[in-house]
Each structure stands twice: as C-alpha cells, then as structure tokens.
Short mmCIF file of C-alpha atoms in Angstrom, two decimals:
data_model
loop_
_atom_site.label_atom_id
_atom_site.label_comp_id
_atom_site.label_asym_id
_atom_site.label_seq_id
_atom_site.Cartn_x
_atom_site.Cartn_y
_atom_site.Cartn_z
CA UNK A 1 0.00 0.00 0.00
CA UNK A 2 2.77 2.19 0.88
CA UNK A 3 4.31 1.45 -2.86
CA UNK A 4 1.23 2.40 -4.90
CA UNK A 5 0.82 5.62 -2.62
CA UNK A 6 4.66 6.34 -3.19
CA UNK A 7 3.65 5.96 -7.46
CA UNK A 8 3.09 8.30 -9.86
CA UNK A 9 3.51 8.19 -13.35
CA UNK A 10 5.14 10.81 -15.16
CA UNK A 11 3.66 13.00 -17.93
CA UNK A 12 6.79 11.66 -20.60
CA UNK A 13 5.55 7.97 -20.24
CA UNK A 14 1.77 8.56 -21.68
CA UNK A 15 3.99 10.02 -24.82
CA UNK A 16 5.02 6.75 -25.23
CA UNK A 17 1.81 4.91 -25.06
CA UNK A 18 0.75 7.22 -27.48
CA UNK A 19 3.49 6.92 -29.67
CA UNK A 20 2.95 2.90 -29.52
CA UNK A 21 -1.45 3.47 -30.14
CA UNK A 22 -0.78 5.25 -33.15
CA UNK A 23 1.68 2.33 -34.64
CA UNK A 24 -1.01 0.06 -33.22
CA UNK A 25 -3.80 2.09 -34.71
CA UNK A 26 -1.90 2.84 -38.54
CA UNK A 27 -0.92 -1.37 -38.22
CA UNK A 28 -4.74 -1.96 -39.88
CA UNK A 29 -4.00 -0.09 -43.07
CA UNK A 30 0.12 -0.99 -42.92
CA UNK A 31 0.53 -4.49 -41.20
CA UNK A 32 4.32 -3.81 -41.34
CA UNK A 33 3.87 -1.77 -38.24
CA UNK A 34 1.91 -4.41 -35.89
CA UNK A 35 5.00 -5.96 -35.13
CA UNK A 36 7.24 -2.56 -34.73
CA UNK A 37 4.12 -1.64 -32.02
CA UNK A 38 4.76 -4.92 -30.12
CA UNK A 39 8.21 -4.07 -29.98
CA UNK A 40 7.93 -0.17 -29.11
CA UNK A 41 5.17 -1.46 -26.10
CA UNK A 42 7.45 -3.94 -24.84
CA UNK A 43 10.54 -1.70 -24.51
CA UNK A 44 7.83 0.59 -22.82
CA UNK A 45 7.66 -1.98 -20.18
CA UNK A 46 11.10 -2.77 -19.79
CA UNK A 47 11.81 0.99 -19.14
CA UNK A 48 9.05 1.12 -16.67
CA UNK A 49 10.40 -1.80 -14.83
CA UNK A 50 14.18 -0.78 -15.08
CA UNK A 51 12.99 2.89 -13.66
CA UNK A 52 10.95 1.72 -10.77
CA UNK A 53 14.40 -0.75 -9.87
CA UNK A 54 16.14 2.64 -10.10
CA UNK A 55 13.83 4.84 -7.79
CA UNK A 56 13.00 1.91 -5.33
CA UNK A 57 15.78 -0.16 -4.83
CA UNK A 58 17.40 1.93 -2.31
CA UNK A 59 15.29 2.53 0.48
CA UNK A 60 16.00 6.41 1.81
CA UNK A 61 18.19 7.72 -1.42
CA UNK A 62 16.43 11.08 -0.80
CA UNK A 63 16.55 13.46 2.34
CA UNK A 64 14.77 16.69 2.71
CA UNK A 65 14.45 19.18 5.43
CA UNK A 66 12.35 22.01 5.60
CA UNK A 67 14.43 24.84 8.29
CA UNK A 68 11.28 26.42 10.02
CA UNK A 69 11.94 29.23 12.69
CA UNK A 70 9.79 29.22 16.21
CA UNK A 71 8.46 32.80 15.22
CA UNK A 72 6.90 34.29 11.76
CA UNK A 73 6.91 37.76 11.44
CA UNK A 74 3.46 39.54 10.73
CA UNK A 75 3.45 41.51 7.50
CA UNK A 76 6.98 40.48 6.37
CA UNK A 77 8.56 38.64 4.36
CA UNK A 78 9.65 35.45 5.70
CA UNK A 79 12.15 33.07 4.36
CA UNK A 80 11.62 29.21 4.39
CA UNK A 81 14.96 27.06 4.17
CA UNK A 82 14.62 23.55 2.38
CA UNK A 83 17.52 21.60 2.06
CA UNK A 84 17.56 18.68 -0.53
CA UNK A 85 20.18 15.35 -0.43
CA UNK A 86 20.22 13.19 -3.08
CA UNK A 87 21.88 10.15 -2.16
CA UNK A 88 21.00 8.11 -5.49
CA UNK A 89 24.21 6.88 -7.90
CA UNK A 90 22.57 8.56 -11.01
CA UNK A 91 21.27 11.99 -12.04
CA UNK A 92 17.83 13.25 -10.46
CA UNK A 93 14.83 15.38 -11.79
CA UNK A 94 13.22 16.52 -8.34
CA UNK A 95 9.80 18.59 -8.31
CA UNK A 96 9.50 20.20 -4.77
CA UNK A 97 5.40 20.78 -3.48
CA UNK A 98 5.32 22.05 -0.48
CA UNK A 99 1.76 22.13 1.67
CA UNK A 100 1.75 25.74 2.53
CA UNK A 101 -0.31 26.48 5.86
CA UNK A 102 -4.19 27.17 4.94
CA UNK A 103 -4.20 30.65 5.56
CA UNK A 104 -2.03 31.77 2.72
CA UNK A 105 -4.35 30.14 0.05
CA UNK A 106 -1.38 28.96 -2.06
CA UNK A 107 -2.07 25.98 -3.82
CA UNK A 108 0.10 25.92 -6.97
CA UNK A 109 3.59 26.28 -5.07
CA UNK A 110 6.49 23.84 -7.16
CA UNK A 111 9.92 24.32 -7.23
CA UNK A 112 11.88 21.89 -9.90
CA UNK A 113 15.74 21.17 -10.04
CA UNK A 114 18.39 18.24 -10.92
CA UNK A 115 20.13 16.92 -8.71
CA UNK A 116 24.28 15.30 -9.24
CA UNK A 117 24.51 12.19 -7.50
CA UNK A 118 25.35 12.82 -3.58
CA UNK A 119 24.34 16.25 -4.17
CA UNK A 120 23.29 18.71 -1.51
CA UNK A 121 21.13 21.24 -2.40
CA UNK A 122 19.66 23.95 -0.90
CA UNK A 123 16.70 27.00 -1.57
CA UNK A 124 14.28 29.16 0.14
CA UNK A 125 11.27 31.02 -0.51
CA UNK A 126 9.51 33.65 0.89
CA UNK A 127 5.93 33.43 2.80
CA UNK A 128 4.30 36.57 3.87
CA UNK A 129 1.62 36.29 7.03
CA UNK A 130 -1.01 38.77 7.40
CA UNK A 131 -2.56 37.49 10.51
CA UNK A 132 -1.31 36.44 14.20
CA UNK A 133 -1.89 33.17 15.00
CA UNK A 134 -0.76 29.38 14.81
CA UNK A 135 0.48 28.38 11.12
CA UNK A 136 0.58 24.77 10.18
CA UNK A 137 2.92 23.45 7.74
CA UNK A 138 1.36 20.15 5.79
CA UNK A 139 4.17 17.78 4.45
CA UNK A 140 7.22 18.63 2.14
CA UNK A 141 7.03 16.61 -0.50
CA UNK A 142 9.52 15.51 -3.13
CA UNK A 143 8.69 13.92 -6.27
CA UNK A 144 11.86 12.15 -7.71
CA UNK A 145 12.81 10.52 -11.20
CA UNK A 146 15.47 9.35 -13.23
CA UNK A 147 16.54 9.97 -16.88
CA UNK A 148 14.02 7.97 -18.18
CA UNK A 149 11.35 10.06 -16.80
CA UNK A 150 8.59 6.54 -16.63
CA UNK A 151 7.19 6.99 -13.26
CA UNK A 152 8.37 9.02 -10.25
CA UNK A 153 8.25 8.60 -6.39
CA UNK A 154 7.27 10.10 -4.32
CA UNK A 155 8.91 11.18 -0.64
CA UNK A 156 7.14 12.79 2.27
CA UNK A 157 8.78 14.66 5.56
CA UNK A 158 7.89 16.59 8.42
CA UNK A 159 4.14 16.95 8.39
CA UNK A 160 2.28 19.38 10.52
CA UNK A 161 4.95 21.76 11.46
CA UNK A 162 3.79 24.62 13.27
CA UNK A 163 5.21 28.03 13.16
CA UNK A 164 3.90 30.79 15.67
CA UNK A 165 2.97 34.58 13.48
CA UNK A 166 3.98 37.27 15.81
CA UNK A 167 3.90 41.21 15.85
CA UNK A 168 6.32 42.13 13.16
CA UNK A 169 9.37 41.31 14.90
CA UNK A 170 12.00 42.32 11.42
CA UNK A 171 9.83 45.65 11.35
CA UNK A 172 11.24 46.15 15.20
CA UNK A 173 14.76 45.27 14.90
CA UNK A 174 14.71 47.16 11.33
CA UNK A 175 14.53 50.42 13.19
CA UNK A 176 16.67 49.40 16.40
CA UNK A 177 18.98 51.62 15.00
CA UNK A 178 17.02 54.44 15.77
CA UNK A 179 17.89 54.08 19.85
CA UNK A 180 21.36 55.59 18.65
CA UNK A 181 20.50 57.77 16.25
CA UNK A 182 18.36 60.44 15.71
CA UNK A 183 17.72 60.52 12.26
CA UNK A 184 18.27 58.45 9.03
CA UNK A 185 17.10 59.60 5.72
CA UNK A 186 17.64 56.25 3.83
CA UNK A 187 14.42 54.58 5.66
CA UNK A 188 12.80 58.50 5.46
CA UNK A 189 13.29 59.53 9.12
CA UNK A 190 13.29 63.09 9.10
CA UNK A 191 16.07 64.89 11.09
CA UNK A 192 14.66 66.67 14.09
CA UNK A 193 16.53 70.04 15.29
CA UNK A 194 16.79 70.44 19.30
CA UNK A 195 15.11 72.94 20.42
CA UNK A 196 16.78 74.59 23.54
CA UNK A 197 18.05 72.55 26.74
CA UNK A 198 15.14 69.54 27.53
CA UNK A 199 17.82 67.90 29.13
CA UNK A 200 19.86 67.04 32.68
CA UNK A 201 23.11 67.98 33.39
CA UNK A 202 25.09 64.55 32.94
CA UNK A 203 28.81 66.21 33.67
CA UNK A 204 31.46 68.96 33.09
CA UNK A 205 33.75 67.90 30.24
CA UNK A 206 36.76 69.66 28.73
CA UNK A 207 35.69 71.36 25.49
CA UNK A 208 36.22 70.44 22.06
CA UNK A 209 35.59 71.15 18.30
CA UNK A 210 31.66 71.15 18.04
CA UNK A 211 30.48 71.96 21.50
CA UNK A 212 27.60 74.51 21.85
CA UNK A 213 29.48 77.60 22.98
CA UNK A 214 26.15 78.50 24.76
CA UNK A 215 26.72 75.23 27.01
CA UNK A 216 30.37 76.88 28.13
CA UNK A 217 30.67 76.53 31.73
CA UNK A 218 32.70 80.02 32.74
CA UNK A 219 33.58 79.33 36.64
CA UNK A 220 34.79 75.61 35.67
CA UNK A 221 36.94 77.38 32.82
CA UNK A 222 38.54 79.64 35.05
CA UNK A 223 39.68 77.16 37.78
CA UNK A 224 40.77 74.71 34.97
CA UNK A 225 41.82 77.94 32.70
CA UNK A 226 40.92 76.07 29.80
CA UNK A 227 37.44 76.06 28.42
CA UNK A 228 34.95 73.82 30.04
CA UNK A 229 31.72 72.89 28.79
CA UNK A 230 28.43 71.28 30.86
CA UNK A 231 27.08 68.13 28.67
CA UNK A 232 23.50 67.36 28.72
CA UNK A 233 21.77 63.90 28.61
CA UNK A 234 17.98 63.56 27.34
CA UNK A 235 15.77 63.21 30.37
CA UNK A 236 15.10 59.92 31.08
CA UNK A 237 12.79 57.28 32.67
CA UNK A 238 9.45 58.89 31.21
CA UNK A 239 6.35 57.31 30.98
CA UNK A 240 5.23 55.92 27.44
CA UNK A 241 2.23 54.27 26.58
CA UNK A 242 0.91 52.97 23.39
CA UNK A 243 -2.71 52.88 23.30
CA UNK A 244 -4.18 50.26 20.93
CA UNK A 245 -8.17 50.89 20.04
CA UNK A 246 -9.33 46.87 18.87
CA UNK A 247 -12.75 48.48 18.11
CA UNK A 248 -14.73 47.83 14.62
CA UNK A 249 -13.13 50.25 12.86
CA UNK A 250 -9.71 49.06 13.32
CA UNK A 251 -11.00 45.93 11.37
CA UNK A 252 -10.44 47.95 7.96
CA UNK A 253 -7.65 46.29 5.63
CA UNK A 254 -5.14 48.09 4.00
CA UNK A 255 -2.71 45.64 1.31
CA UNK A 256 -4.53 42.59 3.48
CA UNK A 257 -3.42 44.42 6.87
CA UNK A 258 -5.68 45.58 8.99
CA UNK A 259 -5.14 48.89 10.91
CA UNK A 260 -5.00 47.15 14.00
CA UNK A 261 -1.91 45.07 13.09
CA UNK A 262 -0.46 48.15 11.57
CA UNK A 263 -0.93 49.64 15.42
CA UNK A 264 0.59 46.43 16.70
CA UNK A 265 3.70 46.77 14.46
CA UNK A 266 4.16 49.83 15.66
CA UNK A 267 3.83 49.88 18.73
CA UNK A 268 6.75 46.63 19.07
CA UNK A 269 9.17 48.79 17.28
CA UNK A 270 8.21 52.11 19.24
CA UNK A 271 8.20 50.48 22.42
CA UNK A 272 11.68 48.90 21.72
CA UNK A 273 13.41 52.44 20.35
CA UNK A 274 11.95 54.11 23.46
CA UNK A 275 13.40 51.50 25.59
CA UNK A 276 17.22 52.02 24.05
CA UNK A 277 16.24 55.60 24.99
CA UNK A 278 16.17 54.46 28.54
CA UNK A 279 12.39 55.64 29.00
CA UNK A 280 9.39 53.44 30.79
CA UNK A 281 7.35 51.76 28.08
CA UNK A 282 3.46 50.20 28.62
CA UNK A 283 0.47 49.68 27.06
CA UNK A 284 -3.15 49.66 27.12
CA UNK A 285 -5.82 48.37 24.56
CA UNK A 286 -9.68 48.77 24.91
CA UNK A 287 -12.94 48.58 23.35
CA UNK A 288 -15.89 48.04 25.23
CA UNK A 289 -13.87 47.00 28.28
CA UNK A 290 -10.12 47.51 29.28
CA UNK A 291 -8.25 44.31 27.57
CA UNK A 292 -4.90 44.62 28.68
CA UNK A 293 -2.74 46.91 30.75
CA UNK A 294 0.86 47.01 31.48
CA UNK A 295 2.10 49.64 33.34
CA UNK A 296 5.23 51.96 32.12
CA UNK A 297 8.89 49.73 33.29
CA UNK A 298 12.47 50.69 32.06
CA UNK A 299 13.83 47.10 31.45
CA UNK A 300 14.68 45.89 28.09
CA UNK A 301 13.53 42.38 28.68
CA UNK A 302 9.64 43.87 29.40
CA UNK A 303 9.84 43.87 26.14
CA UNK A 304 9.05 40.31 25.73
CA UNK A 305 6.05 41.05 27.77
CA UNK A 306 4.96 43.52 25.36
CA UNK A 307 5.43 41.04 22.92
CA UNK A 308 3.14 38.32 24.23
CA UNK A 309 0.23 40.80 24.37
CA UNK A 310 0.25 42.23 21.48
CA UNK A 311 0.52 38.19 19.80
CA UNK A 312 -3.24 38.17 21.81
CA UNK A 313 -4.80 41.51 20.77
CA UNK A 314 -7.91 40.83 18.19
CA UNK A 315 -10.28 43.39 16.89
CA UNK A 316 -13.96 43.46 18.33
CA UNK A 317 -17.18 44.13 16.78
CA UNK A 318 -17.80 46.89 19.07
CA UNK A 319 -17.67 50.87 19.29
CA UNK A 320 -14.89 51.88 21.91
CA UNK A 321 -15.28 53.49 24.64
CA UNK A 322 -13.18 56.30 25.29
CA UNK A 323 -14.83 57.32 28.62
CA UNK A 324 -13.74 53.64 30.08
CA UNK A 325 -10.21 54.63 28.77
CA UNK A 326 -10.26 58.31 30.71
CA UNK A 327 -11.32 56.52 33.83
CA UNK A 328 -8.78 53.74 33.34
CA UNK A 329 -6.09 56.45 32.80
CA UNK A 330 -6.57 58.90 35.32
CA UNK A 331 -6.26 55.64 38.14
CA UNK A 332 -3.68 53.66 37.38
CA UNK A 333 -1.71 56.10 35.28
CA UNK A 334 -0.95 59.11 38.03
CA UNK A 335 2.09 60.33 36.43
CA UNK A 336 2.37 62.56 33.00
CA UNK A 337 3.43 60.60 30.51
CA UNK A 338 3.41 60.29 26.81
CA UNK A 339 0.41 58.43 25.60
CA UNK A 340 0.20 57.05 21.81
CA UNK A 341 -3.53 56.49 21.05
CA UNK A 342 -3.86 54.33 18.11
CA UNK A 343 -7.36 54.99 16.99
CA UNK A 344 -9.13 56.25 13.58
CA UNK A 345 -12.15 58.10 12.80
CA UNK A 346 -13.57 58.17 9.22
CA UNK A 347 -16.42 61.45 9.78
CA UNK A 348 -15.65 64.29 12.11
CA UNK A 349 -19.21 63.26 13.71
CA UNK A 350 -17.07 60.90 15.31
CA UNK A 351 -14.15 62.58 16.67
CA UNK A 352 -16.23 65.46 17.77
CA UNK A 353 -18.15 62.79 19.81
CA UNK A 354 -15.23 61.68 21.62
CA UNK A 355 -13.68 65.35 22.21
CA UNK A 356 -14.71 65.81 25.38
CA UNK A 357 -12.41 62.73 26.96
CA UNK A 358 -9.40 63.14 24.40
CA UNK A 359 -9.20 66.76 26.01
CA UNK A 360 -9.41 65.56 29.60
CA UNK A 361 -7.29 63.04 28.87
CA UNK A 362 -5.03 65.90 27.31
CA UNK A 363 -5.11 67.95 30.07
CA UNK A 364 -2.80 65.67 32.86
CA UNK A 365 -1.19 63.82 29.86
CA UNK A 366 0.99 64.41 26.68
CA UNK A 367 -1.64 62.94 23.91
CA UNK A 368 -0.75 62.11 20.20
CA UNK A 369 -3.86 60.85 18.42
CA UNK A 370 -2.75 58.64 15.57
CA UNK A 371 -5.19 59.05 12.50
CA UNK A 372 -5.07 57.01 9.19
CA UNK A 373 -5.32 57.68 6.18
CA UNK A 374 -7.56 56.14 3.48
CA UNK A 375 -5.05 54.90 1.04
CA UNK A 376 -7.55 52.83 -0.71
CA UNK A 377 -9.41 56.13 -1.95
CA UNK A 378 -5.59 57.55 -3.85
CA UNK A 379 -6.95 55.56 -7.00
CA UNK A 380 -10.21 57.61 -7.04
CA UNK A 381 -9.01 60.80 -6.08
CA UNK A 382 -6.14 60.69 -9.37
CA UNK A 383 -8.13 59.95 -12.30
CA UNK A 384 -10.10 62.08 -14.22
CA UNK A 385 -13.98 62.11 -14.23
CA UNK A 386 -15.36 60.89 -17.33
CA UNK A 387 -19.09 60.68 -16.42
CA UNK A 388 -21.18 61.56 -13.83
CA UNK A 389 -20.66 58.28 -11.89
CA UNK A 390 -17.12 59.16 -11.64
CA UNK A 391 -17.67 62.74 -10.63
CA UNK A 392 -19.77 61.27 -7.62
CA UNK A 393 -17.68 58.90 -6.40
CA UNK A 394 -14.78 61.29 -6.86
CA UNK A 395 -16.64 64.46 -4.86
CA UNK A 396 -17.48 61.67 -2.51
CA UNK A 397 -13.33 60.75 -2.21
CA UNK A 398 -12.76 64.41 -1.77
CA UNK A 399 -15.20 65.07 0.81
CA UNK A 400 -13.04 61.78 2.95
CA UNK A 401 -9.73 63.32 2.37
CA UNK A 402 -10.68 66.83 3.45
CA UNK A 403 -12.33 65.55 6.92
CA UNK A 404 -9.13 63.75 7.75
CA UNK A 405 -7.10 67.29 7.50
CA UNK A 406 -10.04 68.85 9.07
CA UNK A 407 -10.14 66.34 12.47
CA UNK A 408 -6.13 67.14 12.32
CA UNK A 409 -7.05 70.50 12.78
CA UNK A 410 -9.76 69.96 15.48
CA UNK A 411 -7.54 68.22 17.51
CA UNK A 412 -4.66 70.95 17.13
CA UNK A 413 -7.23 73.41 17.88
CA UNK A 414 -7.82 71.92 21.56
CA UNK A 415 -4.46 71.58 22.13
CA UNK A 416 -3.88 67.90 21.05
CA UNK A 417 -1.13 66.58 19.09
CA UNK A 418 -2.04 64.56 16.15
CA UNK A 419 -0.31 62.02 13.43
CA UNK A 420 -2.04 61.49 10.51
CA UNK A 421 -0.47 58.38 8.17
CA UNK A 422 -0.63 56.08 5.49
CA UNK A 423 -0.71 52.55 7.06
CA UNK A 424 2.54 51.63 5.67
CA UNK A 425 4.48 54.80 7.56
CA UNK A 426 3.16 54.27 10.07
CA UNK A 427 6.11 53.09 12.33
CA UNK A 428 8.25 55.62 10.73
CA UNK A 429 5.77 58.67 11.12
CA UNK A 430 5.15 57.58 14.92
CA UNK A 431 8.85 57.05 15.95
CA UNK A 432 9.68 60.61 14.35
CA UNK A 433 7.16 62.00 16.32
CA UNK A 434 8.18 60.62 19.53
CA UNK A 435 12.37 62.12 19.03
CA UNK A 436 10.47 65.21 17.60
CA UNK A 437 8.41 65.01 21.38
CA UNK A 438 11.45 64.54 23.17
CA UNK A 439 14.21 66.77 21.26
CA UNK A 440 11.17 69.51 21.86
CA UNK A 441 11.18 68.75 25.59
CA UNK A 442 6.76 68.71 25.13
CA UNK A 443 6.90 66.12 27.95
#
C-alpha cells in the first residue's frame, strides 16, 4: 500500500503509449507496423520496470528538510529554508510541493531542479503572514525521477509543522537603530533640530571642536583655565504608553493588513526604540472594556512582555469606549506621561463625539492621536472624471480626504497633538514623532 501511494507516473511515459497506439492504430492499413508496435510497447515496459528498480531499490536515497523558525513575522517577508540530499548513484529530476499552511491560500507552489549524485542542495522562498496566529505546515514533498522520466516517487517529511505569526518582529529590529541615532534619511526619518536645553546635566567635560558655545561653563573654565563645557543627557525614565483601540473600525484592511496590526507593528518597534532611549514603556488596549494593561517599566527584557500581548490583541465588533479609557487612565496612570492612542475616525461626527475625553485626557497627559489615512481612496481621487458616476464617487473621495485634515485640525485646535499616516508609515511617522516630542522637551 505504501508502494502504490509512493507511485506516480510521469507526464513523458503517456507520450510513449501514445506513440505505440498510433503504430497500433496505422498497423490496420500498414501491417508492417503491428510488429514494430509490439516491440515499441514492450521496450515501454522494460523501461518502466528498469525505472521503478532505479527509484526503489534503495530505500532512503532522498533526504529533505524544511528549516522552520519558532516565530513568523506579521506583514513580512519570511524566508523558508529547504535543504535537498540526493543520495542516489545517477542523475535526479526533483519537483518540490510544499503544503503551505491554509491561511495563505497557495495551492500551486512547485519548485523543480536536478540533482548530481550525492548532491546537496539547498533553496528558500519567501511566505508573507497577514494574521497572528498558529500556522501549520502540511508535508514537504519531493517527487523524484530518473533519466528515463517513466514513473516518479514520491517522498514525504515533516508533516504538521507549526510556526507561531507574531507582531512584526523584522519591522522592530529594522529600526533598532534608531535608539542611537536620531535621524536616518535612507528609511525616510526626518532629522529633528533640538530645540533649547530639555535635558539634565550629565557632567562637566573639557571642550572640544563642536560643543555649543552657549553650554560653556565660565567658573569651571577659570579654575581649569581652559574652556569647560556642561554636557547634557535627554531626560530619562518617562512614561510611554501605546494605546491600541481593537474596536470595529480598526478591522479595515489596507494591502490585506488591517489597521489594528499596523498599530501592533508599531507599537513593538516604538516600544523597543523608546526602551534604548532608557524611557518606561506600557500599554493599554480597549474597546468596550479595558483588555490589557501594562504599566510603564524601564527594562529591556519587558519587552518580551509587550510582545506576548500584542501576539493576543484581536479586533472586536464593538464601538470603543473612550470614557472607560479616561477613567482607566486617570487611576492607574498618576504620572504625565506620553500616551500614543492608536485609533481612527472616518467622519468628524465621530471625533467630535469623543472630544470631550481626548481633552481631559489631554489635560494631565501628553496625547498624540494617531489618524489614518484612506489609502484605498488615492486611485479615485487621481483619475479624471469621465461621467457623472465618476464625478460622484470622486466628490465623494474628496469630501473623505478633506475631513481627515479637518479632524487634524480639530484636535490641534484643543491643544492635542495629532499624526495622521498612510498605514505603511506608520512606524516611521510615529517614531519621528516621539524624538520630535522629546528633542522639543513637550513632555
């Protein structure tokens, strides 16, 4: 049973059968060719039984390993090793199908190569998760045959691998870099002037090409009689919290991502750039009820905390409450701190609703309101109106676009600072605004 499941035939051998039906077939008008049709059929069958001697006489000529890591990252690109030994004395024709995890939908994935004998060989290829979760990896299977290309066989390995999708973890260490520096125009990080002193004094140090004349320390200069200088370190340990909104209309999907993981990506690689900064990093999320809270901690391995919650955050069918979320703050968060709400609001209706608690919240706190914006309506809003259709839908396009600048501008009128982003900037556009925040000294 194992055998016949381990069988297939190969497309080249029904190419001979129909090469030998036609001699069969033309014998009835040209007897000649009965006997040349024997012949052709039964060198068909000694190839078939000389090929399945090749393929099946040794018992494991063929390993395969597919490399799988314990973590996926959401919304990237992620590489899958497979590594191929052919252990057969001849030449090999392999044909790779690998049983991609259900939730990618990929059904037509074959990779094809030859193979020397005692060959190693090895590939990847890239898988890109748009949802947290468990992923299950079917079996790798490798379909071999020889140079006579009759039948092939099958081999099977590692079925039901599973591989865990978390908050984009590449996205994170992708901007790590931003913990030492403050700007970086290749990824489009703007460079953000410092305004002023927002800093503590850190030491006297000797003075040298560069220094801020302004930060010239006169009595330590004439002691020393040399110039001295007083450096300045950014203040540190502040409280920073990300504030994820899993209400409906974080559910909307931008290239298959919806704004909530876009929140969640962000907020990983925020939380871990504010942690090299040596600030106190938590977060909330909410709908109808208060889901999670950590509080603000300066350690680098609360990250991994950070990390475990946001793998667990899902989306509800519900409108948020943003009183719950004043309350919540002004008792367990007594300090000021910096607080990222991750939110979006598609009429002004909405926002103007929920003005009342983003000001008191405003009022004790340092509040950035991240908005998004609808990338999906770019298409609508650049090409021309041939009909009237078209004219509605793009008036209608218009009238979206201008009430995102105009809730920008109702939240800077009540004293609120505001981000307003394509999905796919978002990490760049919120970790700009944050050294902007801090070289600013807003906090």
């Amino acid at each position: 049973m194992k055998f016949i499941k381990s069988l297939y035939i190969h497309k080249q051998l029904y190419i001979y059968l129909a090469v030998a039906s036609v001699c069969f077939l033309l014998s009835y008008w040209m007897p000649t060719l009965f006997s040349i049709a024997w012949i052709v059929t039964i060198i068909i069958a000694v190839l078939l039984l000389v090929d399945l001697l090749l393929l099946y006489q040794p018992k494991n000529a063929l390993q395969a390993r597919r490399i799988l890591p314990d973590k996926f990252s959401n919304s990237d690109n992620n590489p899958v090793p497979i590594t191929i030994t052919n252990k057969y004395g001849f030449k090999t024709y392999i044909d790779v199908i690998d049983e991609l995890p259900v939730q990618f939908q990929k059904r037509d994935f074959l990779y094809q190569t030859t193979l020397n004998p005692n060959e190693n060989h090895d590939f990847d290829y890239l898988v890109r998760p748009v949802d947290r979760g468990e992923y299950y990896f079917g079996h790798l299977n490798i379909f071999v045959s020889s140079i006579l290309k009759i039948v092939k066989r099958r081999y099977q390995f590692q079925n039901q691998q599973m591989v865990m999708v978390y908050p984009s973890i590449i996205q994170m260490q992708k901007y790590d870099f931003l913990a030492i520096s403050n700007s970086l125009t290749e990824f489009g990080l703007k460079k953000i002037r410092r305004i002023g002193n927002t800093s503590e004094f850190e030491q006297i140090k000797e003075y040298v090409q560069g220094d801020d004349f302004r930060t010239v320390n006169w009595k330590a200069t004439a002691k020393r009689a040399q110039l001295m200088v007083n450096q300045y370190q950014d203040e540190k340990s502040q409280p920073i919290y990300s504030i994820i909104d899993t209400g409906r209309i974080m559910k909307m999907p931008f290239n298959g991502l919806k704004l909530l993981d876009y929140a969640i990506n962000s907020t990983l690689a925020f939380s871990n750039v504010a942690l090299k900064k040596h600030d106190k990093v938590g977060m909330i999320s909410f709908s109808k009820k208060i889901e999670s809270f950590l509080p603000a901690i300066q350690k680098l391995t609360y990250l991994n905390r950070i990390l475990e919650n946001l793998y667990n955050i899902d989306t509800q069918f519900n409108d948020s409450d943003f009183g719950l979320l004043y309350a919540q703050l002004k008792r367990k968060v007594t300090h000021r701190s910096l607080l990222l709400l991750y939110t979006n609001f598609e009429h002004i209706s909405a926002l103007k609703r929920q003005m009342p608690y983003l000001q008191a919240i405003s009022k004790k706190h340092m509040l950035v309101v991240v908005l998004f914006e609808n990338t999906e309506l770019d298409t609508i809003l650049n090409e021309n109106a041939e009909d009237l259709q078209s004219i509605y839908h793009k008036t209608i396009a218009e009238k979206f676009a201008f009430e995102k600048r105009l809730m920008v501008k109702e939240l800077q009128k009540h004293g609120i600072q505001s981000i307003l982003t394509a999905p796919e900037n978002l990490t760049v556009n919120t970790i700009n605004k944050y050294l902007e925040i801090k070289a600013r000294g807003l906090l």
